[in-house]
CSV table of C-alpha atoms in Angstrom, one decimal:
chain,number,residue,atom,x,y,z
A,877,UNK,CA,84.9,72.7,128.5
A,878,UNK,CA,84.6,75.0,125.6
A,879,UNK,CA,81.4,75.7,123.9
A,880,UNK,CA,82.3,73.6,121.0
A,881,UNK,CA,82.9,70.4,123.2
A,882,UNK,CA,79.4,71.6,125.0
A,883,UNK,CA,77.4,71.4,121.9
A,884,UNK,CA,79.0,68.4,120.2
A,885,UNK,CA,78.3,66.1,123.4
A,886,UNK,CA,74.3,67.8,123.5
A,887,UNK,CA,74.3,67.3,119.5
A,888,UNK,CA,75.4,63.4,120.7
A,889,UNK,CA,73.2,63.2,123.5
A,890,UNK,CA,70.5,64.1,121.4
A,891,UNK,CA,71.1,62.1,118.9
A,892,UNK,CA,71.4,59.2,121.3
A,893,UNK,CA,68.2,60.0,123.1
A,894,UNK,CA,66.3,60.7,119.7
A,895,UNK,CA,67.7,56.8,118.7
A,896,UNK,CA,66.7,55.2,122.0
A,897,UNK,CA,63.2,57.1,121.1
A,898,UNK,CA,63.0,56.0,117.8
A,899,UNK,CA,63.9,52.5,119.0
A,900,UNK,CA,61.1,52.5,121.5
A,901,UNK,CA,58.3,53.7,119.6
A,902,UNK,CA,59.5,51.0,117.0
A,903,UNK,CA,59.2,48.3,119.3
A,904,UNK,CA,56.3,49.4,121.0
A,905,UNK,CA,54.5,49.6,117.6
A,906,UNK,CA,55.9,46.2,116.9
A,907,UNK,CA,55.0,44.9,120.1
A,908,UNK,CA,51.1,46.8,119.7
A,909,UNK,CA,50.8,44.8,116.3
A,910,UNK,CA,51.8,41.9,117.9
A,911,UNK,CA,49.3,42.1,121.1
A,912,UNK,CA,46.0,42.8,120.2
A,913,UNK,CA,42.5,43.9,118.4
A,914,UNK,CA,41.0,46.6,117.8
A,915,UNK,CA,37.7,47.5,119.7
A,916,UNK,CA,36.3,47.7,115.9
A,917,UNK,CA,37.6,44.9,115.3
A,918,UNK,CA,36.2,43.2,118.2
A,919,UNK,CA,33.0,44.6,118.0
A,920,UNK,CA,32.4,43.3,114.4
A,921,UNK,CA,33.4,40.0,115.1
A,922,UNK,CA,31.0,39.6,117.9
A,923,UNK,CA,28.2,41.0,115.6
A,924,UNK,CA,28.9,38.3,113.1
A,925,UNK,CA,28.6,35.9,115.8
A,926,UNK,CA,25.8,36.9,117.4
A,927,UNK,CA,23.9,37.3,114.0
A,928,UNK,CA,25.2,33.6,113.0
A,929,UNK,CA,24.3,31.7,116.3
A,930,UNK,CA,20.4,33.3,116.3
A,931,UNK,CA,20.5,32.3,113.0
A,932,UNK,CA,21.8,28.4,114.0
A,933,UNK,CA,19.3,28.3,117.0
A,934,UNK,CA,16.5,29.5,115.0
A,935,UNK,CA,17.2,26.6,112.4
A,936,UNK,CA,18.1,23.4,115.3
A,937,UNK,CA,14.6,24.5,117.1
A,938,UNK,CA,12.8,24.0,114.1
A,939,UNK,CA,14.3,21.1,113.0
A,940,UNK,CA,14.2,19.5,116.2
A,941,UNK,CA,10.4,20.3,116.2
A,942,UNK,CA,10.3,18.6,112.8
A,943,UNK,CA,12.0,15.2,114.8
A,944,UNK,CA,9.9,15.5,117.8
A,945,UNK,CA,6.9,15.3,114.8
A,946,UNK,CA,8.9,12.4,112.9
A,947,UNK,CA,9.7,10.5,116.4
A,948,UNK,CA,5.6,10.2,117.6
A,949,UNK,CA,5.4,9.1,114.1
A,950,UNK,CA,8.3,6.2,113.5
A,951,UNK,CA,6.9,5.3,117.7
A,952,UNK,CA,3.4,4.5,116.5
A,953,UNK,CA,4.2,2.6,113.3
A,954,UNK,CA,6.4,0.7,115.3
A,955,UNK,CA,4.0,-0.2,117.9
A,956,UNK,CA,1.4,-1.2,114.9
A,957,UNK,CA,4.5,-3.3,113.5
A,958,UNK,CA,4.8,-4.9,116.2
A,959,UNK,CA,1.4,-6.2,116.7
A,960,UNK,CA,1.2,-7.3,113.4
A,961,UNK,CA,4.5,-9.3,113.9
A,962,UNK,CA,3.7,-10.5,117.1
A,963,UNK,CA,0.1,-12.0,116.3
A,964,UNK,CA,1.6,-13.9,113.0
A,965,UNK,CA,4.6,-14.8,114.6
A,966,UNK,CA,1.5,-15.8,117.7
A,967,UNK,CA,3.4,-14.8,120.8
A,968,UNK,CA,1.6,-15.4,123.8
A,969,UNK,CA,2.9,-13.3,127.1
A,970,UNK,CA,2.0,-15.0,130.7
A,971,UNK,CA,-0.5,-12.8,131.3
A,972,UNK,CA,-2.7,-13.9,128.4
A,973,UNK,CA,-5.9,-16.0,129.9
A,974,UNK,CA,-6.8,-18.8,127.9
A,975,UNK,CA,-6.3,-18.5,124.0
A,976,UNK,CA,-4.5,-15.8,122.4
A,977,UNK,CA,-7.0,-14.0,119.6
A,978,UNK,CA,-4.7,-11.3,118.8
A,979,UNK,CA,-3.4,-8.2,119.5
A,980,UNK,CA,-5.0,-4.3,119.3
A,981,UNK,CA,-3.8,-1.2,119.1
A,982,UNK,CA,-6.3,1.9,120.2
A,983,UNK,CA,-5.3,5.4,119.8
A,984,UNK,CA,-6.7,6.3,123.2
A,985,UNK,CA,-7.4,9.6,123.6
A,986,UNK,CA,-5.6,12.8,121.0
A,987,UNK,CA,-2.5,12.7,122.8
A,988,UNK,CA,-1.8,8.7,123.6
A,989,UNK,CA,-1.9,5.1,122.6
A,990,UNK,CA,-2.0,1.4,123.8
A,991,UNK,CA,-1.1,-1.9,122.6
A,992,UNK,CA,-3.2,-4.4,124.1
A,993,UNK,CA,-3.0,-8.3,124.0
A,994,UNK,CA,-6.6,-9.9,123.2
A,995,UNK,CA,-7.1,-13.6,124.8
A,996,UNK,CA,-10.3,-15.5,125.8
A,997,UNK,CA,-10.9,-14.3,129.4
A,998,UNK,CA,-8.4,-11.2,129.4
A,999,UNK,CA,-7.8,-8.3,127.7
A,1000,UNK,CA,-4.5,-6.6,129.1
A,1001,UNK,CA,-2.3,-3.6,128.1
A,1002,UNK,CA,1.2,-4.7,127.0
A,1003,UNK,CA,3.9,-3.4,129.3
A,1004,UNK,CA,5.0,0.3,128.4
A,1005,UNK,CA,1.8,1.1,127.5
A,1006,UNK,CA,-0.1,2.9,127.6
A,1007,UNK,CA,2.3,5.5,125.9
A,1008,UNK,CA,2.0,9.2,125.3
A,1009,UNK,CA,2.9,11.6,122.6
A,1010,UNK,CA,5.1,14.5,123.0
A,1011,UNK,CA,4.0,17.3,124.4
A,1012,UNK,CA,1.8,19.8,121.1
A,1013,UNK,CA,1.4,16.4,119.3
A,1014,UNK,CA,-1.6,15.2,119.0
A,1015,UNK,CA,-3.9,12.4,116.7
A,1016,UNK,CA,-6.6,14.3,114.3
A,1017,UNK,CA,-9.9,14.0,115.9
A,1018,UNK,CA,-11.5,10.8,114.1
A,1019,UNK,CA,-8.1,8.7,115.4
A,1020,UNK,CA,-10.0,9.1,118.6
A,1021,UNK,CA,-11.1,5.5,119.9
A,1022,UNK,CA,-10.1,3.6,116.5
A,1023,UNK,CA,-8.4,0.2,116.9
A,1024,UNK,CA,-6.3,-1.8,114.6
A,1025,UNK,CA,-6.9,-5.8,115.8
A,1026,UNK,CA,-4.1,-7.8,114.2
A,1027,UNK,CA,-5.7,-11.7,115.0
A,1028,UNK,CA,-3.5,-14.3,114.8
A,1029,UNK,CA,-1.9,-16.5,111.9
A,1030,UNK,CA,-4.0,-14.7,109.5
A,1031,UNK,CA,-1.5,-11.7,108.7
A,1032,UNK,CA,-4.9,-9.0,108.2
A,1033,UNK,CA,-5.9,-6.5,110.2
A,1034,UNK,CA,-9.7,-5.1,111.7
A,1035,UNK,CA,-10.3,-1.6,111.8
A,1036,UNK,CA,-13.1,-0.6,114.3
A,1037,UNK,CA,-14.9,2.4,114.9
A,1038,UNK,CA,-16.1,3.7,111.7
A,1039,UNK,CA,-13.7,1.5,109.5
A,1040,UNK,CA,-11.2,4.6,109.4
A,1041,UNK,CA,-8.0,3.2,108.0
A,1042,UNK,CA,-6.0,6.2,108.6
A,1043,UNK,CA,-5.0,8.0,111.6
A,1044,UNK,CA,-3.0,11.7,111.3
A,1045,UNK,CA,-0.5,12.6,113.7
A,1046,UNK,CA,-0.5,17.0,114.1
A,1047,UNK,CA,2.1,18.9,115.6
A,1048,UNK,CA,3.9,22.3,114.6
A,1049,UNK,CA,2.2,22.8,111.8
A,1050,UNK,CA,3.1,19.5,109.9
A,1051,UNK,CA,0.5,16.7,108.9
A,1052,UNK,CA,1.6,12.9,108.8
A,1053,UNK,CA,-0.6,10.3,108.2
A,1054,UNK,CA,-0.4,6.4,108.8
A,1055,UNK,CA,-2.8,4.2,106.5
A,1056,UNK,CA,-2.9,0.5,107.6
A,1057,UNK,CA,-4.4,-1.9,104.9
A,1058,UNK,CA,-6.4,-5.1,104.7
A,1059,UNK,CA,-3.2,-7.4,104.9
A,1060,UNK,CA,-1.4,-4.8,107.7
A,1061,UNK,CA,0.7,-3.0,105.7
A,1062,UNK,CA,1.7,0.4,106.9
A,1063,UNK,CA,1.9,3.5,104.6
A,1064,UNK,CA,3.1,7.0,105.9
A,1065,UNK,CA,2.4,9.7,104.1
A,1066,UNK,CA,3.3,13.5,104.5
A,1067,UNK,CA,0.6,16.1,104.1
């Protein structure tokens, strides 16, 4: 083989090998592109998402707080609602002893109320009651031991101890309040 031949088939092989390079870096940096992310680029998106999910959590816990507040709220107007219904509409349980007067609600203590059915010789808790507010909900302090006494067919309402009309429910750093008139309507009032 002469010299000539020698370098023409190097000059080819090169060229061959510097394609087949060429080809492969190509394809590699076609097939890179395709694959992936960068760690930058991953590490920015994960930012994002952690600074938008504390974000999101922050704003569900204090709305749920806000429902918990609403719920206790909607739960006692609801029990008063249904006294009131219940003695016009004079529905007398079993466990009523001789003439059904009426029916009370007493906040019991800051953190739970009863509905009670008054008769003659008894005076009985409805069942599911006594019932309890959520947990860092509590009635202001003059709620304490007042009763609303809804008597039958007459459609008013009593208020003992102190003649305090309204009761405030507290919790999370939200006021509501629940006024109950003469004729048993029910006002709720944000504070």
């Amino acid at each position: 083989m002469t010299l000539k031949k020698t370098i023409r088939s190097l000059v080819f092989v090169q060229h061959h090998l510097h394609c087949k390079i060429h080809k492969m870096f190509k394809l590699r940096q076609i097939y890179r592109s395709e694959k992936g992310f960068t760690l930058l680029e991953i590490v920015i998106v994960l930012s994002v998402l952690t600074i938008l999910s504390t974000v999101g959590i922050a704003s569900f816990s204090s709305g749920s707080k806000a429902a918990s507040v609403d719920g206790a709220l909607n739960d006692v107007v609801s029990t008063l609602n249904l006294a009131r219904s219940r003695a016009i509409s004079q529905v007398k349980p079993a466990e009523c002893e001789g003439v059904l007067e009426g029916y009370k609600v007493i906040i019991n203590s800051k953190s739970s109320y009863s509905l009670n059915l008054k008769c003659t010789f008894s005076n009985t808790s409805i069942s599911g009651y006594p019932k309890t507010l959520p947990d860092n909900i509590t009635f202001n302090d003059e709620a304490v031991l007042t009763s609303f006494f809804f008597p039958i067919l007459t459609g008013s309402v009593e208020v003992e101890k102190g003649g305090a009309n309204t009761i405030s429910i507290l919790g999370y750093g939200k006021t509501k309040s629940i006024t109950v008139d003469t004729v048993g309507g029910i006002t709720v009032k944000n504070e």
